[in-house]
JSON list of C-alpha atoms in Angstrom, two decimals:
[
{"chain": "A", "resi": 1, "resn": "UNK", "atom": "CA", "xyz": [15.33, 16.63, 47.64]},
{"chain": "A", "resi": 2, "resn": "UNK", "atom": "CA", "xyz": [13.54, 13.18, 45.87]},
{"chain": "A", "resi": 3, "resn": "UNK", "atom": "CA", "xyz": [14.21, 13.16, 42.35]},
{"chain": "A", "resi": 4, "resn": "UNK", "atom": "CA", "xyz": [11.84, 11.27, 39.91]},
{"chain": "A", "resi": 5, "resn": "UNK", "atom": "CA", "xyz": [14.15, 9.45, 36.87]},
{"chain": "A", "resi": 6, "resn": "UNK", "atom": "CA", "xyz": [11.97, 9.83, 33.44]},
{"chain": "A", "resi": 7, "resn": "UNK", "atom": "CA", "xyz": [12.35, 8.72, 30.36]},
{"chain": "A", "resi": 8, "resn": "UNK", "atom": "CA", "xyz": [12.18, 10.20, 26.82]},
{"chain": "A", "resi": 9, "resn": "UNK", "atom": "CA", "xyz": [10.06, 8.53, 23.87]},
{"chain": "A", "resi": 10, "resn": "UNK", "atom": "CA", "xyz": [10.22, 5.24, 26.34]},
{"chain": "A", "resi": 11, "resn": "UNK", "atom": "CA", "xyz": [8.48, 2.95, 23.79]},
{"chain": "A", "resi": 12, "resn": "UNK", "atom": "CA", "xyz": [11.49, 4.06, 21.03]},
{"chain": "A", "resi": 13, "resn": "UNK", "atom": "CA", "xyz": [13.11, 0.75, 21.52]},
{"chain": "A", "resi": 14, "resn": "UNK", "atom": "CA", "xyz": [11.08, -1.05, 19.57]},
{"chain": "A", "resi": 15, "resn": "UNK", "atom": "CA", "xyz": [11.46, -1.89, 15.68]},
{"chain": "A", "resi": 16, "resn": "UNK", "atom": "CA", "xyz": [10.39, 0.32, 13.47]},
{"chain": "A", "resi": 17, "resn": "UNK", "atom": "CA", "xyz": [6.78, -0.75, 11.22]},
{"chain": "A", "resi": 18, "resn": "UNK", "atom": "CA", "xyz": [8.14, 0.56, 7.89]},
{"chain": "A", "resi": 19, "resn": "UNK", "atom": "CA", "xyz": [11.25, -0.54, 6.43]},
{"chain": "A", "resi": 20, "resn": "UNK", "atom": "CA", "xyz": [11.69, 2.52, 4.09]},
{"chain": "A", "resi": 21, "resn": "UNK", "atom": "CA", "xyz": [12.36, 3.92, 7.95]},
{"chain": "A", "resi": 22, "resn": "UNK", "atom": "CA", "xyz": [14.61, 1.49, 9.20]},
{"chain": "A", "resi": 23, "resn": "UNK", "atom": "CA", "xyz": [17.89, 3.80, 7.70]},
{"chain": "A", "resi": 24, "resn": "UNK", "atom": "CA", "xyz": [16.65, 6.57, 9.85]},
{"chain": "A", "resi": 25, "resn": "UNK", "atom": "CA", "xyz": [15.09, 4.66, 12.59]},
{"chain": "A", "resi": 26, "resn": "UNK", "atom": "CA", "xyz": [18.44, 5.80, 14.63]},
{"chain": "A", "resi": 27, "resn": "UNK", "atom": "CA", "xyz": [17.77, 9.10, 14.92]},
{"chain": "A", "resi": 28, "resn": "UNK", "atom": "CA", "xyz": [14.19, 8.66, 16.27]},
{"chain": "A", "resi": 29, "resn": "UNK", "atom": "CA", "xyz": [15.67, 6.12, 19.06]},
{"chain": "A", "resi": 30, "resn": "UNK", "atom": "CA", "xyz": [16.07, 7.89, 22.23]},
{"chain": "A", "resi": 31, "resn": "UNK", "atom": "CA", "xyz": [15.62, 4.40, 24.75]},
{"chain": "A", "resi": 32, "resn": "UNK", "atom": "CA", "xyz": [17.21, 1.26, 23.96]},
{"chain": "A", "resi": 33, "resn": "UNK", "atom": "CA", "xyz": [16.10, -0.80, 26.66]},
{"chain": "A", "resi": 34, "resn": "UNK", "atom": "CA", "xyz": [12.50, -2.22, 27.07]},
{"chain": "A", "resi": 35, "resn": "UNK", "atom": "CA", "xyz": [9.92, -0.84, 29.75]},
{"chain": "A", "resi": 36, "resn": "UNK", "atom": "CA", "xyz": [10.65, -3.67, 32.09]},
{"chain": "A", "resi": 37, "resn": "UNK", "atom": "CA", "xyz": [14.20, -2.71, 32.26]},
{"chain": "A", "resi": 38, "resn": "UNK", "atom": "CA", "xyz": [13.83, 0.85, 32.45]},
{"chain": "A", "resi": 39, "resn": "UNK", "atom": "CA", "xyz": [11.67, 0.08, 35.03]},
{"chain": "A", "resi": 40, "resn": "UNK", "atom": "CA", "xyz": [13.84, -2.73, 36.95]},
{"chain": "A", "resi": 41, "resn": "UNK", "atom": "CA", "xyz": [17.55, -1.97, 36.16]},
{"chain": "A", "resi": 42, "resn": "UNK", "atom": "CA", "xyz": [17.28, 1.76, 35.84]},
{"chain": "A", "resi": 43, "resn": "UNK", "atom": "CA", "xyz": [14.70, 3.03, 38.27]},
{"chain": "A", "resi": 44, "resn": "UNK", "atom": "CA", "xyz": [12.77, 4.70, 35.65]},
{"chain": "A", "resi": 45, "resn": "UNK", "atom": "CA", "xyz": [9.38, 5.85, 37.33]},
{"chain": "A", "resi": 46, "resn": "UNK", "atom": "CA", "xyz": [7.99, 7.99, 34.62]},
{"chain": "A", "resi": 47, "resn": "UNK", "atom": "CA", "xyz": [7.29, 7.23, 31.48]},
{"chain": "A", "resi": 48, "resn": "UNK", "atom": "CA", "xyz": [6.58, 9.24, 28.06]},
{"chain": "A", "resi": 49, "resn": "UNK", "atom": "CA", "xyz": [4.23, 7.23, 25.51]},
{"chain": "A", "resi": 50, "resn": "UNK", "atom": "CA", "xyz": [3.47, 9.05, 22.02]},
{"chain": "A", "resi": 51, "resn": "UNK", "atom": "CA", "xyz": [0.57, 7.41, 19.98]},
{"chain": "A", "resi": 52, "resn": "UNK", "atom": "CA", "xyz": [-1.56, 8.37, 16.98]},
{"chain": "A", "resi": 53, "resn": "UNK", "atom": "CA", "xyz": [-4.07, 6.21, 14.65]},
{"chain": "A", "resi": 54, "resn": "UNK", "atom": "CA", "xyz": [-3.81, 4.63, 11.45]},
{"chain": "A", "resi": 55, "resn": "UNK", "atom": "CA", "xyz": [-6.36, 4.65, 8.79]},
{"chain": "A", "resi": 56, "resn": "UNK", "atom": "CA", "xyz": [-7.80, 1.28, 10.83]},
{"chain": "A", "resi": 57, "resn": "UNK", "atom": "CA", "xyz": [-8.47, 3.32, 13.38]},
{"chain": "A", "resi": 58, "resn": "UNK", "atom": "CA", "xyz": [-5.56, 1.62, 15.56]},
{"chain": "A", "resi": 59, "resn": "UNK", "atom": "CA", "xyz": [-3.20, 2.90, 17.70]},
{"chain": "A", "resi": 60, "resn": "UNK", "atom": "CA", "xyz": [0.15, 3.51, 16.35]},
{"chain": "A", "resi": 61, "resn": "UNK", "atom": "CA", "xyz": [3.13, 4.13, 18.90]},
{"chain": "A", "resi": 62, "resn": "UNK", "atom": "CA", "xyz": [5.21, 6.71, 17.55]},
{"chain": "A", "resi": 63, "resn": "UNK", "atom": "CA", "xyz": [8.07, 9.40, 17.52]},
{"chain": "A", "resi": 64, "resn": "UNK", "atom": "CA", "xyz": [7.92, 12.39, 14.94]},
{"chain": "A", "resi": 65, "resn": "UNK", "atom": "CA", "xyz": [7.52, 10.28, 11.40]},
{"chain": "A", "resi": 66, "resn": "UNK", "atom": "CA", "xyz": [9.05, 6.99, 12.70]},
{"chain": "A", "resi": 67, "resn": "UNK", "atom": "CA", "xyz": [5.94, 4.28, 13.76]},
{"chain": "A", "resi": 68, "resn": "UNK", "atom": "CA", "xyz": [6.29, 1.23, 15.67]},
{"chain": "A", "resi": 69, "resn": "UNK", "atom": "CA", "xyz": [5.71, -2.58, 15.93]},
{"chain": "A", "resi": 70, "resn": "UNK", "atom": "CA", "xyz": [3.47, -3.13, 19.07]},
{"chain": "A", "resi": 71, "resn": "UNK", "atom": "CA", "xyz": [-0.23, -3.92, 19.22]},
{"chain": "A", "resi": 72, "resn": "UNK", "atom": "CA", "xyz": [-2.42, -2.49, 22.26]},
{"chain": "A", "resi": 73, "resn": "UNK", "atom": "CA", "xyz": [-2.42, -5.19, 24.07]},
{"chain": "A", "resi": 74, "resn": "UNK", "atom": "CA", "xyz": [1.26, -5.48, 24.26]},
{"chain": "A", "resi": 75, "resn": "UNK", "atom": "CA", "xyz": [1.77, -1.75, 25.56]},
{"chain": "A", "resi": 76, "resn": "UNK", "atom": "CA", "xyz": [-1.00, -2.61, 28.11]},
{"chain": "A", "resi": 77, "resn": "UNK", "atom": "CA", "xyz": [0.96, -5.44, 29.65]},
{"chain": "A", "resi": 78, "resn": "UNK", "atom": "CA", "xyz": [3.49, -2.62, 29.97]},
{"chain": "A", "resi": 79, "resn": "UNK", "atom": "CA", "xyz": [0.66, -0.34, 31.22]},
{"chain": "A", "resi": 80, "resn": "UNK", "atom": "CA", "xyz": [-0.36, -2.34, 33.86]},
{"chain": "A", "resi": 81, "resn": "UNK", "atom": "CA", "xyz": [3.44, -3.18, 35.40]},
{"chain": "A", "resi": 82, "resn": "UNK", "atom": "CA", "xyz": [3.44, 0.72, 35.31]},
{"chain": "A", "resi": 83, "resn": "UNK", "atom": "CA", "xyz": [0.53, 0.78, 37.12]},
{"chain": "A", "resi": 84, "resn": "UNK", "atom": "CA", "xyz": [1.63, -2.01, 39.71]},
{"chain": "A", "resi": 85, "resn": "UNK", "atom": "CA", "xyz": [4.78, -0.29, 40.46]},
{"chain": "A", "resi": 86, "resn": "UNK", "atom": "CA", "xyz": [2.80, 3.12, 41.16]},
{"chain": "A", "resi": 87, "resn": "UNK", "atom": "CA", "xyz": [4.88, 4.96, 37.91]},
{"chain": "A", "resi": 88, "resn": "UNK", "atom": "CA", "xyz": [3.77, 8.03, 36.15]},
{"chain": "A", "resi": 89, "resn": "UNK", "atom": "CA", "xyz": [2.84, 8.39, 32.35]},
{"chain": "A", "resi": 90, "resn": "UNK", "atom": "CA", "xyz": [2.66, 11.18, 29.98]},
{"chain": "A", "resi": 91, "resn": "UNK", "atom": "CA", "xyz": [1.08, 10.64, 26.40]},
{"chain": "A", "resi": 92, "resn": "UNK", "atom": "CA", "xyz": [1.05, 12.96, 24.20]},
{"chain": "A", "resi": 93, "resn": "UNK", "atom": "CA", "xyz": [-0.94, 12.33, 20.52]},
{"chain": "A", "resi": 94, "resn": "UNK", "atom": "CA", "xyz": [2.00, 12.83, 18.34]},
{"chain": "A", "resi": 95, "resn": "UNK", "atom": "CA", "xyz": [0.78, 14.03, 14.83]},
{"chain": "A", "resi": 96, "resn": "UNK", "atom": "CA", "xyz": [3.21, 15.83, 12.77]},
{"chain": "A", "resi": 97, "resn": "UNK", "atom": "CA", "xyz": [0.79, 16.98, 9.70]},
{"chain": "A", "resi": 98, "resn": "UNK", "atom": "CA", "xyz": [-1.84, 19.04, 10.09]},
{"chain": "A", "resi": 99, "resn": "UNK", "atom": "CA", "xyz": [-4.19, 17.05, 7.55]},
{"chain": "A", "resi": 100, "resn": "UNK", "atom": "CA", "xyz": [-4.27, 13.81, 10.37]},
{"chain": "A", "resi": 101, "resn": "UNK", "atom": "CA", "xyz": [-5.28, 15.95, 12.84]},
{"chain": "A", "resi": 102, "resn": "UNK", "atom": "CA", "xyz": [-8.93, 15.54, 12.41]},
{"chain": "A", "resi": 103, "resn": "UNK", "atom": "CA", "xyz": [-11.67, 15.41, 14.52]},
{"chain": "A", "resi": 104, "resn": "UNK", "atom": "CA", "xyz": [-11.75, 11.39, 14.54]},
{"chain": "A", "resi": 105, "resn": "UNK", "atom": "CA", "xyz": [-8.01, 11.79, 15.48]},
{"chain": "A", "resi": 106, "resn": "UNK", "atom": "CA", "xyz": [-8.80, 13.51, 18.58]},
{"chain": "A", "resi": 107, "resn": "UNK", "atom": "CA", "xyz": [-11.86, 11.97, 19.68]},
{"chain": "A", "resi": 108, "resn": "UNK", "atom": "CA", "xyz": [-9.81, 8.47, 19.21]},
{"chain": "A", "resi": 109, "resn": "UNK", "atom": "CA", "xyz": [-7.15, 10.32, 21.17]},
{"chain": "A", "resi": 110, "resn": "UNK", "atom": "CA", "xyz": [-9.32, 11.28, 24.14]},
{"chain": "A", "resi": 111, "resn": "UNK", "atom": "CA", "xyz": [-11.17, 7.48, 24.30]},
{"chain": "A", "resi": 112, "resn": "UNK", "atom": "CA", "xyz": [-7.72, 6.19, 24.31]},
{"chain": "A", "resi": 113, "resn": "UNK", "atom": "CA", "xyz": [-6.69, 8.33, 26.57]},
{"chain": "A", "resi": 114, "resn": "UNK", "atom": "CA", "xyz": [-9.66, 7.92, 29.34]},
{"chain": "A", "resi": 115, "resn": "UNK", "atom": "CA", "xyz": [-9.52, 4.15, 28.26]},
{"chain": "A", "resi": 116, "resn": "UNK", "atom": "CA", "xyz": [-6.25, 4.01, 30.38]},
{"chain": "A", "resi": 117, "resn": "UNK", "atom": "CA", "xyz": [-7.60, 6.47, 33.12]},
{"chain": "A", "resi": 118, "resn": "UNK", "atom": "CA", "xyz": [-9.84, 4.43, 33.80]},
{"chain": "A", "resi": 119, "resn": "UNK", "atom": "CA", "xyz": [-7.61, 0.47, 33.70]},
{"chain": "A", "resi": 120, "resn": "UNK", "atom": "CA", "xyz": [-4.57, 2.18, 35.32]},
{"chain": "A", "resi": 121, "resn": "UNK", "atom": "CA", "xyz": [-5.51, 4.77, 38.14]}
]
C-alpha cells in the first residue's frame, strides 16, 4: 500500500499579522517548517491551505482567529512548486463568525478558488 504524507494548516509557519495574537500564535501553529521543506526534507505531497478576505477584499491565510503575513503572490510561488512537483491541495475558506460569511465572502472564495484551478492543474 502507497501512502500520501499531508500536512495540517501547512501555511501555519508563518508570523502571525496581529501582534495582540502573537501570545497565542502557539496554539494555532501546527507546521513549523516552510512549504519548500515540507516539500523537500519531509516528503510532504499534500497540502492544506485555509484563506478568507479582509475588508480590502484580500486574501488572508489563516487558522481559526489567528491571520498571517503573506501576500498572494508569495503563496503562489509556493503554488506553483506544488504544482511542479505534481502535489495535492485542499483549501478550505476558513471563517469562524457567521457575520463574514457573506455573499462577497463566498463569491471571492470561489474566484480564488477557480483562479488556482485554472494556474495550477
Amino acid at each position: 500500500m502507497e501512502y500520501m504524507i499531508g500536512s495540517h494548516n501547512s501555511w501555519s509557519f508563518l508570523p502571525v499579522r496581529k501582534w495582540w495574537l502573537k501570545p497565542f500564535a502557539f496554539m494555532a501553529k501546527c507546521q513549523n517548517k516552510n512549504i519548500f521543506k515540507q516539500l523537500s526534507v519531509y516528503n510532504v505531497k499534500c497540502f492544506d491551505l485555509r484563506a478568507r478576505f479582509n475588508k480590502k477584499g484580500e486574501i488572508v491565510i489563516s487558522h481559526g482567529f489567528m491571520e498571517y503575513k503573506y501576500s498572494k503572490e508569495e503563496l503562489f510561488r509556493d503554488l506553483t512548486l506544488l504544482n511542479n512537483n505534481e502535489c495535492l491541495l485542499r483549501i478550505l475558506h476558513e471563517v469562524r463568525i457567521k457575520k463574514q460569511y457573506t455573499r462577497e465572502s463566498i463569491e471571492k472564495f470561489i474566484a480564488l478558488c477557480e483562479e488556482i484551478q485554472t494556474k495550477f492543474p
